[in-house]
CSV table of C-alpha atoms in Angstrom, one decimal:
chain,number,residue,atom,x,y,z
A,4,MET,CA,-15.9,98.6,163.1
A,5,ALA,CA,-18.2,97.8,166.0
A,6,GLN,CA,-15.5,96.3,167.8
A,7,ALA,CA,-13.5,99.7,167.9
A,8,GLY,CA,-16.1,101.4,169.3
A,9,ALA,CA,-16.6,99.2,171.8
A,10,HIS,CA,-12.8,98.8,172.5
A,11,ALA,CA,-12.9,102.9,172.7
A,12,ILE,CA,-15.4,102.6,175.8
A,13,ILE,CA,-13.8,100.2,177.5
A,14,GLY,CA,-10.6,101.9,177.4
A,15,MET,CA,-12.7,105.2,178.5
A,16,TYR,CA,-13.8,103.4,181.4
A,17,THR,CA,-10.6,101.7,181.8
A,18,ALA,CA,-8.9,105.1,182.2
A,19,LYS,CA,-11.7,106.2,184.5
A,20,LEU,CA,-10.1,103.1,187.6
A,21,PRO,CA,-9.1,105.3,190.7
A,22,PHE,CA,-5.6,104.3,190.8
A,23,LEU,CA,-5.1,105.6,187.0
A,24,ARG,CA,-3.9,109.6,186.7
A,25,LYS,CA,-6.0,111.3,184.6
A,26,ASN,CA,-3.6,112.2,182.5
A,27,LEU,CA,-3.6,108.7,181.0
A,28,THR,CA,-6.7,109.0,179.3
A,29,VAL,CA,-5.8,109.7,175.9
A,30,PRO,CA,-3.0,107.4,175.6
A,31,ILE,CA,-5.5,104.6,176.9
A,32,ILE,CA,-8.1,105.5,174.6
A,33,ILE,CA,-6.1,105.3,171.5
A,34,GLY,CA,-4.0,102.0,173.0
A,35,SER,CA,-7.1,100.3,173.2
A,36,LEU,CA,-7.8,101.0,169.5
A,37,ILE,CA,-4.2,99.6,168.2
A,38,PRO,CA,-4.2,96.2,168.1
A,39,ASP,CA,-7.1,96.1,165.7
A,40,LEU,CA,-4.6,98.1,163.3
A,41,ASP,CA,-3.3,94.7,162.3
A,42,ILE,CA,-6.5,94.6,160.1
A,43,PHE,CA,-4.8,96.7,157.5
A,44,VAL,CA,-2.1,93.9,157.1
A,45,VAL,CA,-5.0,91.5,156.7
A,46,ALA,CA,-6.5,93.9,153.9
A,47,TYR,CA,-3.2,93.9,152.0
A,48,GLY,CA,-2.5,90.6,152.2
A,49,LYS,CA,-5.6,89.7,150.8
A,50,LEU,CA,-5.5,92.4,147.6
A,51,PHE,CA,-1.9,92.5,146.9
A,52,THR,CA,-0.6,88.9,147.8
A,53,ASN,CA,-1.3,85.4,146.9
A,54,ILE,CA,-1.8,84.2,150.8
A,55,LEU,CA,-5.2,82.2,150.5
A,56,ASP,CA,-6.4,83.2,153.9
A,57,SER,CA,-4.5,86.3,154.8
A,58,THR,CA,-6.8,86.6,158.1
A,59,GLN,CA,-5.3,83.5,159.9
A,60,TYR,CA,-1.8,84.7,159.2
A,61,PHE,CA,-1.8,88.5,160.6
A,62,HIS,CA,-5.1,89.0,162.3
A,63,ARG,CA,-5.1,88.6,166.3
A,64,LYS,CA,-1.4,87.3,166.4
A,65,GLY,CA,1.3,90.0,166.6
A,66,THR,CA,-0.6,93.3,168.2
A,67,HIS,CA,-2.6,90.8,170.2
A,68,SER,CA,0.7,89.7,172.2
A,69,PHE,CA,1.8,90.5,175.7
A,70,LEU,CA,5.0,90.8,174.3
A,71,PHE,CA,3.9,93.7,172.0
A,72,VAL,CA,2.9,95.5,175.1
A,73,LEU,CA,6.1,95.4,176.8
A,74,PHE,CA,7.6,96.6,173.1
A,75,VAL,CA,5.3,99.4,173.0
A,76,PHE,CA,6.2,100.3,176.6
A,77,LEU,CA,9.8,99.8,176.3
A,78,VAL,CA,10.0,102.1,173.6
A,79,PHE,CA,8.3,104.7,175.1
A,80,GLN,CA,10.7,104.6,178.1
A,81,ILE,CA,13.9,104.7,176.0
A,82,LEU,CA,12.3,107.7,173.7
A,83,SER,CA,11.5,109.1,177.1
A,84,GLU,CA,15.7,109.1,178.2
A,85,ILE,CA,16.6,110.0,174.8
A,86,LEU,CA,14.6,113.1,174.3
A,87,LYS,CA,14.6,113.9,178.2
A,88,ASN,CA,10.6,113.9,177.9
A,89,PRO,CA,8.8,112.5,180.6
A,90,ASN,CA,5.4,112.9,179.3
A,91,LEU,CA,6.3,110.1,177.1
A,92,ARG,CA,6.4,107.8,179.7
A,93,ASP,CA,2.9,108.2,180.8
A,94,TRP,CA,2.5,107.8,177.2
A,95,GLY,CA,4.2,104.7,177.2
A,96,LYS,CA,2.2,103.6,180.2
A,97,GLY,CA,-1.0,104.6,179.0
A,98,LEU,CA,-0.7,102.9,175.3
A,99,SER,CA,0.6,99.9,177.3
A,100,ILE,CA,-2.6,99.5,179.6
A,101,GLY,CA,-4.9,100.6,176.6
A,102,ILE,CA,-3.7,97.4,174.7
A,103,THR,CA,-3.5,95.1,177.5
A,104,SER,CA,-7.6,96.1,178.0
A,105,HIS,CA,-8.1,94.8,174.2
A,106,ILE,CA,-6.3,91.9,174.4
A,107,LEU,CA,-8.0,90.8,178.2
A,108,VAL,CA,-11.8,91.9,176.3
A,109,ASP,CA,-10.6,89.9,173.1
A,110,SER,CA,-9.4,86.8,174.9
A,111,PHE,CA,-12.5,86.7,176.4
A,112,PHE,CA,-15.0,86.5,173.3
A,113,PHE,CA,-12.3,85.2,171.0
A,114,LEU,CA,-10.7,82.1,173.5
A,115,HIS,CA,-9.0,80.3,170.4
A,116,GLY,CA,-8.3,83.1,168.2
A,117,ILE,CA,-5.8,84.9,170.5
A,118,HIS,CA,-2.5,84.2,170.6
A,119,LEU,CA,-1.1,85.9,173.5
A,120,LEU,CA,2.5,84.9,173.8
A,121,TRP,CA,3.1,85.2,169.5
A,122,PRO,CA,5.8,84.9,168.6
A,123,LEU,CA,6.0,81.5,171.0
A,124,GLN,CA,3.5,79.0,169.9
A,125,ILE,CA,2.6,78.0,172.8
């Protein structure tokens, strides 16, 4: 869990970049933690399925993909339009920036373990 703290700190420093608005700080920090939520799927796979190595199948795949970043961004943009709430646009931007910072940091430390274009096998 030390990585979660490191990702939160990196998200905090990412939010301090001069070209980002102050209202993006909380979504960026939360977004920097979101990709590692796939560990709950890994735990479920280990406990309740017959998969021998659920980490290989679930960890650092879908939530560590640039397609996931695009999905989160688009969902919040669409929700902002449907609900007529401009704050959701900022949340979508902030979460996307935080998730991207998480992916970039993980790609430096886990060179062969990140699937940046998942589900594409490139």
